[in-house]
Coordinates of C-alpha atoms and ligand atoms in Angstrom, one line a residue:
X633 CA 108.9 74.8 102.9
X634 CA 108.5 77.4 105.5
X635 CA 111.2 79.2 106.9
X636 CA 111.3 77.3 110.2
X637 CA 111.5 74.5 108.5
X638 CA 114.1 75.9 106.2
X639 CA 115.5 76.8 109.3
X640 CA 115.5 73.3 110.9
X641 CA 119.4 71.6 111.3
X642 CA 118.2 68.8 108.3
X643 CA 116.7 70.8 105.8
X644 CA 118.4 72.2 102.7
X645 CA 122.7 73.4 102.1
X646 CA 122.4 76.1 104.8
X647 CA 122.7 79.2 102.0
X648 CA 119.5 78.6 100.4
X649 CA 117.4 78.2 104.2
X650 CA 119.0 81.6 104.4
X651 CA 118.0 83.0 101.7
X652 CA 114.3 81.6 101.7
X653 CA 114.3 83.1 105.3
X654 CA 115.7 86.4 104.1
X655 CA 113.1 86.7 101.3
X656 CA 110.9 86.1 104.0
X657 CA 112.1 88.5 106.7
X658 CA 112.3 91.5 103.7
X659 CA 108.7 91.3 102.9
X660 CA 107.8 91.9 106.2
X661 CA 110.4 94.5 106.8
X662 CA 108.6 96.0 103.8
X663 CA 105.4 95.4 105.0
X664 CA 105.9 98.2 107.8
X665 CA 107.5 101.2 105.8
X666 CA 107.5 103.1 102.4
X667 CA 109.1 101.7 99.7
X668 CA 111.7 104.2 99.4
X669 CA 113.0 103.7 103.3
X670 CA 112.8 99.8 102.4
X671 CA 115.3 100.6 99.7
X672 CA 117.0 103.2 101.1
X673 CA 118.1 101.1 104.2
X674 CA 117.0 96.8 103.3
X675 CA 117.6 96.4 99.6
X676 CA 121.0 95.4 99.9
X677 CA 121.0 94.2 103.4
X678 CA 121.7 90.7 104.0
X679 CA 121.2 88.1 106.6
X680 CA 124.6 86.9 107.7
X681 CA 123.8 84.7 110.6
X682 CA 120.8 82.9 112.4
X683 CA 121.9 81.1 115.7
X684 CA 120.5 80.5 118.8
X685 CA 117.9 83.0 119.3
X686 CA 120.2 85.8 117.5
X687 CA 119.5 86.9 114.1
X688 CA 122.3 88.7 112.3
X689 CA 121.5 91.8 110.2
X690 CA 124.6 92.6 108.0
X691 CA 125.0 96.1 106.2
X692 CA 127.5 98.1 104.4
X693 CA 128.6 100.5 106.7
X694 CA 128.7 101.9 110.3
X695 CA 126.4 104.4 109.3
X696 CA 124.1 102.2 108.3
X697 CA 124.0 100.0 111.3
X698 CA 124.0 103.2 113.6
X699 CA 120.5 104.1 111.7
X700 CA 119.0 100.8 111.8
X701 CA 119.6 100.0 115.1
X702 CA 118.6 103.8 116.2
X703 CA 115.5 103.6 113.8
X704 CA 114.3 100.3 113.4
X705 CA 115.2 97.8 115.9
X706 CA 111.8 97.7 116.7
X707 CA 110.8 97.1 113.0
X708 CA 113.5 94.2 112.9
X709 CA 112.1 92.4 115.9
X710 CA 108.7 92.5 114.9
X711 CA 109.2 91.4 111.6
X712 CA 111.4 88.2 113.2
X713 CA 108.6 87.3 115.8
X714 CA 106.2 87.5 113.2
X715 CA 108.3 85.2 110.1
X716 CA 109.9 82.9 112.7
X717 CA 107.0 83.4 115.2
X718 CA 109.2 83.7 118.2
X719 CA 110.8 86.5 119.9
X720 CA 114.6 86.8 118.4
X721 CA 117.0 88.9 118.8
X722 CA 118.0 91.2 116.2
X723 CA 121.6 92.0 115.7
X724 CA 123.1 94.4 113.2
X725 CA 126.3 94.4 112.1
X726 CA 128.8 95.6 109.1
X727 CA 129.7 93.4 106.4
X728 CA 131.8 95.2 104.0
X729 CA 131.9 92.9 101.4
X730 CA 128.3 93.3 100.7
X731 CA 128.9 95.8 98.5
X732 CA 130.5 93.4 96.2
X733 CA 127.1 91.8 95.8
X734 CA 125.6 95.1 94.7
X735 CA 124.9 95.3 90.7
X736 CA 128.6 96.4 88.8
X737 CA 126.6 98.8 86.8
X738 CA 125.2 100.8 89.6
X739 CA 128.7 99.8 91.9
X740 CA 130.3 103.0 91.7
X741 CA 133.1 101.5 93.7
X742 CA 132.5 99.4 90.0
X743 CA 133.2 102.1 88.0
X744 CA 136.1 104.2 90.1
X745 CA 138.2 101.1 91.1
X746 CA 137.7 98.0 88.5
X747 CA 141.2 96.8 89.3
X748 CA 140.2 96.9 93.5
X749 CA 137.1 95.6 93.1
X750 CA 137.9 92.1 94.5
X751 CA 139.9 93.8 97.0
X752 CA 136.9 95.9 98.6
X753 CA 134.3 98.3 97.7
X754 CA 135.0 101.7 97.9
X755 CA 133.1 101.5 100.8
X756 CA 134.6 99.3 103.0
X757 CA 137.9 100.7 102.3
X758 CA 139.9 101.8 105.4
X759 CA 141.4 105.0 104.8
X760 CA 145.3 104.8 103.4
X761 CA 147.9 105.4 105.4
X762 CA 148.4 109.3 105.8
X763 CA 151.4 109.8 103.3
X764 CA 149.4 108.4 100.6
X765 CA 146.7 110.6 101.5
X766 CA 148.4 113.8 102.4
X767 CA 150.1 113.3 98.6
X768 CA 146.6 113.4 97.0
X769 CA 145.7 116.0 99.2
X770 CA 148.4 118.6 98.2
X771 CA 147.6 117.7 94.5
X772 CA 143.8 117.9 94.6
X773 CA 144.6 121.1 97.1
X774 CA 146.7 122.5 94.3
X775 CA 144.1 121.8 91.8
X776 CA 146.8 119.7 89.7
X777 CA 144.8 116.4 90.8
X778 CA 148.1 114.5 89.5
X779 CA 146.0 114.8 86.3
X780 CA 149.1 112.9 83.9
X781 CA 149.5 110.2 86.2
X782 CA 145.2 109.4 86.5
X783 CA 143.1 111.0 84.9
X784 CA 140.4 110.3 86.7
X785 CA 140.3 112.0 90.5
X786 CA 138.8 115.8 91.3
X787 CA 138.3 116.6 88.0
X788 CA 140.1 119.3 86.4
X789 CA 136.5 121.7 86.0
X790 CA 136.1 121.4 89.5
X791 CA 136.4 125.5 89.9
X792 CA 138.4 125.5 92.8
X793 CA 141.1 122.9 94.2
X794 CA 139.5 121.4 97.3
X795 CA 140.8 123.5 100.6
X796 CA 142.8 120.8 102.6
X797 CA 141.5 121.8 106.1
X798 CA 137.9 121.3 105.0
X799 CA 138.0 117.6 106.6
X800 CA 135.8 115.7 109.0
X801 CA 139.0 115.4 111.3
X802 CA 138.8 119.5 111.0
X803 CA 135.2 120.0 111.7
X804 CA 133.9 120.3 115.1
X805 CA 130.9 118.1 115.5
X806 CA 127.7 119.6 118.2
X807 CA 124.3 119.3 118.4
X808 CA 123.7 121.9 115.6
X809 CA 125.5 119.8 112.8
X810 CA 125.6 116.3 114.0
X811 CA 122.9 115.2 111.6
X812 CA 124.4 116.9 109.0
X813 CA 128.1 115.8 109.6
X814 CA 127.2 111.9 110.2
X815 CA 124.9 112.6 106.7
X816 CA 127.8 113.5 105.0
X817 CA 130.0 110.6 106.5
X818 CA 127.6 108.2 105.6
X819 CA 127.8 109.4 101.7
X820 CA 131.3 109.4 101.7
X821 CA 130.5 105.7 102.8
X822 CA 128.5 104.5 100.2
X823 CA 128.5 107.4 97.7
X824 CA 125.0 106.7 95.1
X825 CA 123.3 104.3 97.7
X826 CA 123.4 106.4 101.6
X827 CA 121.9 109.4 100.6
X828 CA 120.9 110.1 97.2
X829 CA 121.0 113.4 96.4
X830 CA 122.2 114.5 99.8
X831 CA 120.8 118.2 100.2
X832 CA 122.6 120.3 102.9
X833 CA 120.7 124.0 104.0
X834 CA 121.9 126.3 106.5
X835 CA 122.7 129.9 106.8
X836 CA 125.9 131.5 105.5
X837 CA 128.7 130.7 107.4
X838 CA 127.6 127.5 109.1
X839 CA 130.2 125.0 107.6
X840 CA 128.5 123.7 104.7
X841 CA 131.1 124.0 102.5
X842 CA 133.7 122.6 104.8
X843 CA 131.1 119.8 105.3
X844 CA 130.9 119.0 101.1
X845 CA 134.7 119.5 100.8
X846 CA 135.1 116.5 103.6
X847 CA 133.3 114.7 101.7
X848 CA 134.6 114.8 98.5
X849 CA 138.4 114.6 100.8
X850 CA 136.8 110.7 102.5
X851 CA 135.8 109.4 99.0
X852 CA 139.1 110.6 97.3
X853 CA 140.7 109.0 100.1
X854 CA 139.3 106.1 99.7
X855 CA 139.5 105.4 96.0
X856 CA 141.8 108.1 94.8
X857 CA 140.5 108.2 91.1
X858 CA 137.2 108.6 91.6
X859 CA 135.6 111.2 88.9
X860 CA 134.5 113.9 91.7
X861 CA 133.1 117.5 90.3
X862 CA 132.9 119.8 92.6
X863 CA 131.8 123.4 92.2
X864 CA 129.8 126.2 92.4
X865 CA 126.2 127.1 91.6
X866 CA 127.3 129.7 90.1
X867 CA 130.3 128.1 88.0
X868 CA 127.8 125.7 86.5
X869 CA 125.3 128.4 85.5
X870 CA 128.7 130.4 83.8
X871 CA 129.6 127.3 82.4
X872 CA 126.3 126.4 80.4
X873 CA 125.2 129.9 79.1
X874 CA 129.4 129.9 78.0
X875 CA 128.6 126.5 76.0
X876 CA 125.0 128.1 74.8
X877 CA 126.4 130.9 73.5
X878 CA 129.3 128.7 72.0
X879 CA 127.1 126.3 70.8
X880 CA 129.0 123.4 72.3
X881 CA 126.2 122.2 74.6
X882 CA 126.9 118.5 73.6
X883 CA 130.5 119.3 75.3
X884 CA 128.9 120.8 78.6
X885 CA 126.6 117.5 78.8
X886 CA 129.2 115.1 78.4
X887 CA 131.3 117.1 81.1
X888 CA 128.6 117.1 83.7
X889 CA 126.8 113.8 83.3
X890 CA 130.5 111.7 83.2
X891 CA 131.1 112.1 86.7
X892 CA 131.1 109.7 89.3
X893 CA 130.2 112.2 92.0
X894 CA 128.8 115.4 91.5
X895 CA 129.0 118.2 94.4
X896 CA 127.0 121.2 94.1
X897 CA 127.9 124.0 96.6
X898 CA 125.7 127.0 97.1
X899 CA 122.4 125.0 94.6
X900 CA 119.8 128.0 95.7
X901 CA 121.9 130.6 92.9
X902 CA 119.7 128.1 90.6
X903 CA 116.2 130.3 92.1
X904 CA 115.0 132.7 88.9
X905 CA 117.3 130.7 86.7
X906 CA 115.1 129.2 84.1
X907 CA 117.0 127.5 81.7
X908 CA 120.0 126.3 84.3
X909 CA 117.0 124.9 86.1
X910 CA 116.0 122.5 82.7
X911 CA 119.5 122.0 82.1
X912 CA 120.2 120.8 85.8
X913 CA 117.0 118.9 86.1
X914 CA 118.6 116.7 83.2
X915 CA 121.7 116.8 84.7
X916 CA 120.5 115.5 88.1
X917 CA 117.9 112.8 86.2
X918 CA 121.4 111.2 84.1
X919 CA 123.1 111.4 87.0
X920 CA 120.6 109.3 89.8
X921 CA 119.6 107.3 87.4
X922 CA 123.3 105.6 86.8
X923 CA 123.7 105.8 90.8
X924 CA 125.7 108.5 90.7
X925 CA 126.0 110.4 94.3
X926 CA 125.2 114.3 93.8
X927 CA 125.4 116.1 96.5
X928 CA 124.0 119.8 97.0
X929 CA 123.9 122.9 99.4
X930 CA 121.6 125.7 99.9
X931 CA 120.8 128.2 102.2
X932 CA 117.3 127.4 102.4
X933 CA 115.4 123.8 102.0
X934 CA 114.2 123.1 98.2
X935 CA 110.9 124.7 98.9
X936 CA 112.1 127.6 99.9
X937 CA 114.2 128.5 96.9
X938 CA 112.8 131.1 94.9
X939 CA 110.8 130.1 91.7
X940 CA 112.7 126.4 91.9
X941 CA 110.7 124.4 89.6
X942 CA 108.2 121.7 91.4
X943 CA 110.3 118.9 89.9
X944 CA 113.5 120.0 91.2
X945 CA 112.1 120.8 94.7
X946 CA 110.6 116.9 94.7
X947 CA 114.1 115.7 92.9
X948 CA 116.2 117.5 95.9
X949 CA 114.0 115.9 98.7
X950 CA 114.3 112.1 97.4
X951 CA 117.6 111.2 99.5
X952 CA 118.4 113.0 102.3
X953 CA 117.3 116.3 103.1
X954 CA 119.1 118.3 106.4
X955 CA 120.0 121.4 108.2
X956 CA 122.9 122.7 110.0
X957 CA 121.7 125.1 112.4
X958 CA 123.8 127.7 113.8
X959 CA 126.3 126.4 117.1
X960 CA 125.4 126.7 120.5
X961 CA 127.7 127.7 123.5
X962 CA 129.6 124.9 123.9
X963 CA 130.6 124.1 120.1
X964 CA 131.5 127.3 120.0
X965 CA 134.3 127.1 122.5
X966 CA 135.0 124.1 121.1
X967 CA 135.4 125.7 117.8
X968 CA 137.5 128.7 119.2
X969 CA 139.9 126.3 120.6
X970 CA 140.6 123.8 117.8
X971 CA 140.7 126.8 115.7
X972 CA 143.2 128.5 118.5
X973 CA 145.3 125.1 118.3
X974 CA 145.3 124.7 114.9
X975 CA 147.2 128.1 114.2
X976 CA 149.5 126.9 117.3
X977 CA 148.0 128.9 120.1
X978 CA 146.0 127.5 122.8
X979 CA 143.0 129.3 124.1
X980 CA 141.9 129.0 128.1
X981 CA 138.3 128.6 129.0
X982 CA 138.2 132.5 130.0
X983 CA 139.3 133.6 127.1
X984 CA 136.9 130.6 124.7
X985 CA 134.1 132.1 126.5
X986 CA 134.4 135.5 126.7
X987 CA 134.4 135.0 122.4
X988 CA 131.6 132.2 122.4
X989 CA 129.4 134.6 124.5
X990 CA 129.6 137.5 121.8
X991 CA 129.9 135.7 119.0
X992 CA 126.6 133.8 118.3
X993 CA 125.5 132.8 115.0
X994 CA 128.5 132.5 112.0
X995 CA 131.4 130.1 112.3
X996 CA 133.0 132.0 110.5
X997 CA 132.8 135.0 112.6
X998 CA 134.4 132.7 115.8
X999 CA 137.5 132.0 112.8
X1000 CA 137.9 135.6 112.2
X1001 CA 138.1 136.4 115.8
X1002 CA 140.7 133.4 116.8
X1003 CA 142.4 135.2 113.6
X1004 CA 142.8 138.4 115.2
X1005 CA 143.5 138.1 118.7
X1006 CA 146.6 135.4 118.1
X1007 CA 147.4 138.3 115.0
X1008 CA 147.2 141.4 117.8
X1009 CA 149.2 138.6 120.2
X1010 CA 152.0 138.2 118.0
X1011 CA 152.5 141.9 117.2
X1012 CA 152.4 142.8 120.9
X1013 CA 154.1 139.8 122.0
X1014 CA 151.9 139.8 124.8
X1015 CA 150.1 136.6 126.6
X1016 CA 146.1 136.3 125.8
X1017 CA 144.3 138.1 128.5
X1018 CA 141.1 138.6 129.1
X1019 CA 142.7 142.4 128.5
X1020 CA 144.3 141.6 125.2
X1021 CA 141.2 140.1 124.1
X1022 CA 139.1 143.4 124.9
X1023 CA 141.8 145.0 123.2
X1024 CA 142.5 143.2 119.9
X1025 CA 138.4 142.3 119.5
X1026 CA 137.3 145.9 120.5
X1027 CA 134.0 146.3 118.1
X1028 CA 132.9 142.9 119.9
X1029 CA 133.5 144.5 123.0
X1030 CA 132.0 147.9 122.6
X1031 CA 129.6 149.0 119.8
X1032 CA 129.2 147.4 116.1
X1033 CA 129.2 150.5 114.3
X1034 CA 129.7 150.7 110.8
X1035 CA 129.8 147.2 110.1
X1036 CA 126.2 145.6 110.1
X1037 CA 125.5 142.4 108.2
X1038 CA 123.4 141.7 105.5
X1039 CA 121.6 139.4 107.2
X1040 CA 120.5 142.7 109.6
X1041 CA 119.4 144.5 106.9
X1042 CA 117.3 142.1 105.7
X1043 CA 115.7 141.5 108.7
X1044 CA 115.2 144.9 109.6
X1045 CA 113.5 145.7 106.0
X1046 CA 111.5 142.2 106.1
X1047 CA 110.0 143.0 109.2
X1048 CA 109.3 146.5 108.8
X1049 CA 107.5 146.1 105.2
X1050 CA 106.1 142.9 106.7
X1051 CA 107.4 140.7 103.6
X1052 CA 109.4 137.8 102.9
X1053 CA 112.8 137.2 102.8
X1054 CA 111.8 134.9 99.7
X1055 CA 109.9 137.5 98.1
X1056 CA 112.3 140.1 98.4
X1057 CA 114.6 137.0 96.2
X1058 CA 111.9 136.4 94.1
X1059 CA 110.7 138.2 90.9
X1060 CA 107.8 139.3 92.2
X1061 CA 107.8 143.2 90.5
X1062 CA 105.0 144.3 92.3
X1063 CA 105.6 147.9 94.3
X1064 CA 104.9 146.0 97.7
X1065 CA 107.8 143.7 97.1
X1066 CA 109.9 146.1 95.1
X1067 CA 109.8 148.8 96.9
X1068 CA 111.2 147.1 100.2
X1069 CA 113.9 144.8 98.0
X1070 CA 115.4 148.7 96.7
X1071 CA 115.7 150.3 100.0
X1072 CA 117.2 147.0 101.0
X1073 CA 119.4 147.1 98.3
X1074 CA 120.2 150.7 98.8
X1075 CA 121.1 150.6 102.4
X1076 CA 123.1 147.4 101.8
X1077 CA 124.9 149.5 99.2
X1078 CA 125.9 152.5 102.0
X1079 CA 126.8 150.4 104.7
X1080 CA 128.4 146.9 104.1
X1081 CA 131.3 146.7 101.9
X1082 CA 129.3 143.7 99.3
X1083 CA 130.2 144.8 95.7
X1084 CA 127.0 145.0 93.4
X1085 CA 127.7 141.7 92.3
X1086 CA 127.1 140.4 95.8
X1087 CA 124.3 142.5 97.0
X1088 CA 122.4 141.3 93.2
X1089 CA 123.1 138.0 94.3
X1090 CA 121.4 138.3 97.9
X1091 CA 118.3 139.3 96.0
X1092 CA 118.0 136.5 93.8
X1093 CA 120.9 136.8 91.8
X1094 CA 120.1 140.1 90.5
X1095 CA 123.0 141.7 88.3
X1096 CA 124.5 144.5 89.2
X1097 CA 122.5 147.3 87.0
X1098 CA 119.5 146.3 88.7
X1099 CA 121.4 147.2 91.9
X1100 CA 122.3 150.4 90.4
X1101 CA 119.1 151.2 89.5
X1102 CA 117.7 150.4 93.2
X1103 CA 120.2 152.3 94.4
X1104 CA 119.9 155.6 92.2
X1105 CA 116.2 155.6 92.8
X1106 CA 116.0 155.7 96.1
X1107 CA 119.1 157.9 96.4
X1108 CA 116.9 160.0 94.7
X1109 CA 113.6 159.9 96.7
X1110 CA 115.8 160.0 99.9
X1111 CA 116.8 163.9 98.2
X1112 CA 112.9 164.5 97.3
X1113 CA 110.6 162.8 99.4
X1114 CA 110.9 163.4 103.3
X1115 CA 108.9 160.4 104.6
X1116 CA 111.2 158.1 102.3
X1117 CA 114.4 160.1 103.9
X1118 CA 112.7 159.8 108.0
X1119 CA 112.6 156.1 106.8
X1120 CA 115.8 155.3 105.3
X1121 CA 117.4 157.7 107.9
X1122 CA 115.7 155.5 111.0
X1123 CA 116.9 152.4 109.5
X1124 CA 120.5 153.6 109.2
X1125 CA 120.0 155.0 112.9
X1126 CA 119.3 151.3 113.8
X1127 CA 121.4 149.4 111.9
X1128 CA 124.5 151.8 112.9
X1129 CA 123.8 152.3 116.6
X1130 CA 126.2 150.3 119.2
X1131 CA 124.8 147.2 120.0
X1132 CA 125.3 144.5 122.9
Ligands
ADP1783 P1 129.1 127.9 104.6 O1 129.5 127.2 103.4 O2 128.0 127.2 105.4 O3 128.8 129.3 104.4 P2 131.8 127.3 105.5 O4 131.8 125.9 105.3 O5 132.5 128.2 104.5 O6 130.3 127.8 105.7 O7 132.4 127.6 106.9 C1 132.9 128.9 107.3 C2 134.2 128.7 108.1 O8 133.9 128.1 109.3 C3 135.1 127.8 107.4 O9 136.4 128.3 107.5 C4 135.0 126.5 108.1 O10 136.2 125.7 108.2 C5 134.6 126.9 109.5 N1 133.7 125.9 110.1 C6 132.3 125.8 109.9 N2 131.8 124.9 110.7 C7 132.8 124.3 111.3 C8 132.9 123.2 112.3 N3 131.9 122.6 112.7 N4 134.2 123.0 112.8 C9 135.2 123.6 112.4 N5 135.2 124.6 111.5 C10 134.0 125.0 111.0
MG1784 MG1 129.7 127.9 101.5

């Protein structure tokens, strides 16, 4: 029987034409993409409806639709004109109960809610009603995750209780993070099927954390118990060589690979870290394989990650890999403000721009500004001005001295050695990469207020002897060698003089 005929008022019960016409439509969907888009965004798609000359798509969520009908509408048309051999109209809609179809074993709505399951996926769940929500909230904030009530939920080895702001209602969507932020929306969605892994890179201070914690806040609102680890690169790195050196690896397994979601904040502190690397790699492959949703941030793509092994680069680039890029003038005011009105103040335009035009790259920067000038308003009790503004901001206002960034000293010594910021991060020993990683370390060391700790960990996550060592060496050929002290004197002269 061919599908028209399958198709035709008088042939078969109307489920099986549909599903002969299906079968039909998704080998020539497949037909015109990779395999891993067809499974990515057809596998569990389903026809719901054929009538007239429209042709009903159904998948599981908004996100979903949004992509197919941004991304292949013109795939779904051709692939109808050429099974039904007519022009049709291709329609694509949201069927939440599709999810119910999906295999129990690789359901994670399966394994977080068996008692909801005939109820709706995880999914499909609307959101509870906000006491409900702002309960588990407080207890996930408070790291106590209600754990005597349900033990299942944030787990209790997340390292930090999730911060309660970090929502999507909190985050301020713009061109520079709209990918990312509908990304992460769509794995909330469908955590293990969207985006799997979902990899998140941007520079410091861009809102990838916030964007992971929302996250984690959507799927705990939606199925309150499911099994979500959260935490840093570096708590899982502390965590393994703890259980190598307690010999209770079997424990650390068990811990990591019994998790519904895993969320990975800060995954480039893996780069030069051999052994996490293997034990992560196993970790991730345990993981994916069950349909488990991880989730990971970075501050550079997977190839860019210092001495990441080839099969964790190719691992972190299977689901989804994006970037949130630093905000442009009008999310920044838009930032200032809802960050104004969240602490109770609102900011005028005047005042929004005056910050958004001198603060340019960090989000966080814009915070600690909104911080400060509704601080210095209180004190004074006097209204926001244009005046206050100038007055409470100052070093924006006049000169930066004495408080450059890392980030400037980096690309000061990058572009002066003409090396990498990857190889400065790298292990490369060599004198043309050493040298320039010490005199970055050693002017990091006399002008930003980083501990050893952190100035290690911008190079690679280099402990803080090494630091010491950079720091006493070229201390000491800043006292004996005068080309070494014109050079490290001209970059202090740079990276100290008023700027803007
Ligand atoms: P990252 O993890 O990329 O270094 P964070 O997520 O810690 O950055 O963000 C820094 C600060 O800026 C946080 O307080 C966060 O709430 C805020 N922030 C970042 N992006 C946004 C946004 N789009 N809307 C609102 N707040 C944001
Ligand atoms: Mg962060």
């Amino acid at each position: 029987m061919t599908p028209q005929e399958a198709l035709s008022p008088a042939a078969a019960p109307e489920s099986s034409t549909k599903a002969a016409l299906w079968e039909e439509l998704q080998r020539a969907i497949r037909s015109r993409m990779k395999p891993e888009q067809f499974e990515t965004w057809f596998r569990r798609a389903a026809l719901a409806s054929i009538d007239g000359d429209v042709l009903r798509i159904a998948v599981q969520n908004t996100f979903s639709r949004d992509w197919l009908r941004t991304y292949y509408s013109e795939v779904l048309a051709e692939s109808a004109r050429e099974v039904l051999r007519e022009p049709r109209r291709v329609e694509v809609l949201v069927d939440p109960e599709l999810l119910l179809a999906a295999a129990p074993a690789q359901a994670v709505a399966g394994q977080i809610m068996p008692g909801q399951i005939a109820r709706g996926p995880l999914a499909a769940q609307p959101a509870p009603a906000g006491a409900d929500r702002g309960l588990a909230r407080e207890a996930h904030a408070l790291g106590t995750s209600r754990a005597t009530e349900s033990p299942r939920g944030l787990l209790s080895t997340s390292d930090v209780g999730l911060n309660p702001k970090y929502t999507f209602e909190n985050f301020v969507v713009g061109p520079c993070n709209r990918f990312a932020h509908a990304a992460a929306l769509g794995s909330a969605e469908a955590p293990g099927k969207a985006y799997n892994p979902f990899f998140l890179h941007g520079s410091v201070g861009l809102g990838k954390t916030h964007l992971l914690q929302s996250l984690c806040w959507a799927i705990l609102d939606r199925a309150p118990r499911a099994r979500i680890l959260y935490l840093s690169c570096e708590t899982f790195v502390n965590h393994f060589i703890n259980s190598l050196e307690n010999g209770d690896i079997a424990k650390f397994r068990n811990k990591y690979r019994n998790v519904d979601v895993l969320v990975v904040d800060d995954i480039h502190l893996l780069a030069n870290k051999e052994r996490t690397q293997e034990e992560f790699f196993h970790t991730f492959n345990t993981l994916y394989q069950s349909g488990k949703q991880i989730v990971l941030s970075s501050d550079s793509p997977p190839k860019d990650i210092p001495s990441l092994q080839e099969r964790l680069v190719s691992r972190f680039r299977w689901g989804l890999v994006t970037e949130v890029e630093p905000p442009c003038f009008e999310t920044r005011m838009a930032i200032l403000k809802r960050k104004s009105r969240e602490r109770g103040r609102e900011l005028t335009d005047e005042i929004a721009s005056l910050l958004a035009e001198r603060i340019d790259s960090n989000i966080r920067e814009l915070e600690g500004a909104v911080t400060k000038l509704l601080g210095f308003a209180g004190v004074s009790g006097l209204p926001i001005s244009p005046d206050l503004a100038r007055e409470a901001l100052r070093e924006l206002f006049h000169s930066r001295r004495g408080q450059p960034s890392m980030e400037d000293i980096l690309t000061l010594v990058t572009e002066h050695f003409g090396v990498k910021l990857s190889d400065l991060q790298s292990k490369k020993r060599t004198n043309a990469i050493a040298y320039p990683r010490q005199v970055a370390m050693y002017l990091a060391r006399q002008i930003t207020r980083h501990s050893l700790e952190e100035i290690g960990g911008f190079f690679g996550g280099r402990d803080h002897s090494t630091v010491i060592y950079a720091v006493e060496k070229i201390q000491q050929l800043h006292e004996q060698d005068p080309a070494t002290r014109a050079l490290l004197d001209g970059f202090l002269g740079r990276l100290q003089a008023p700027r803007g």
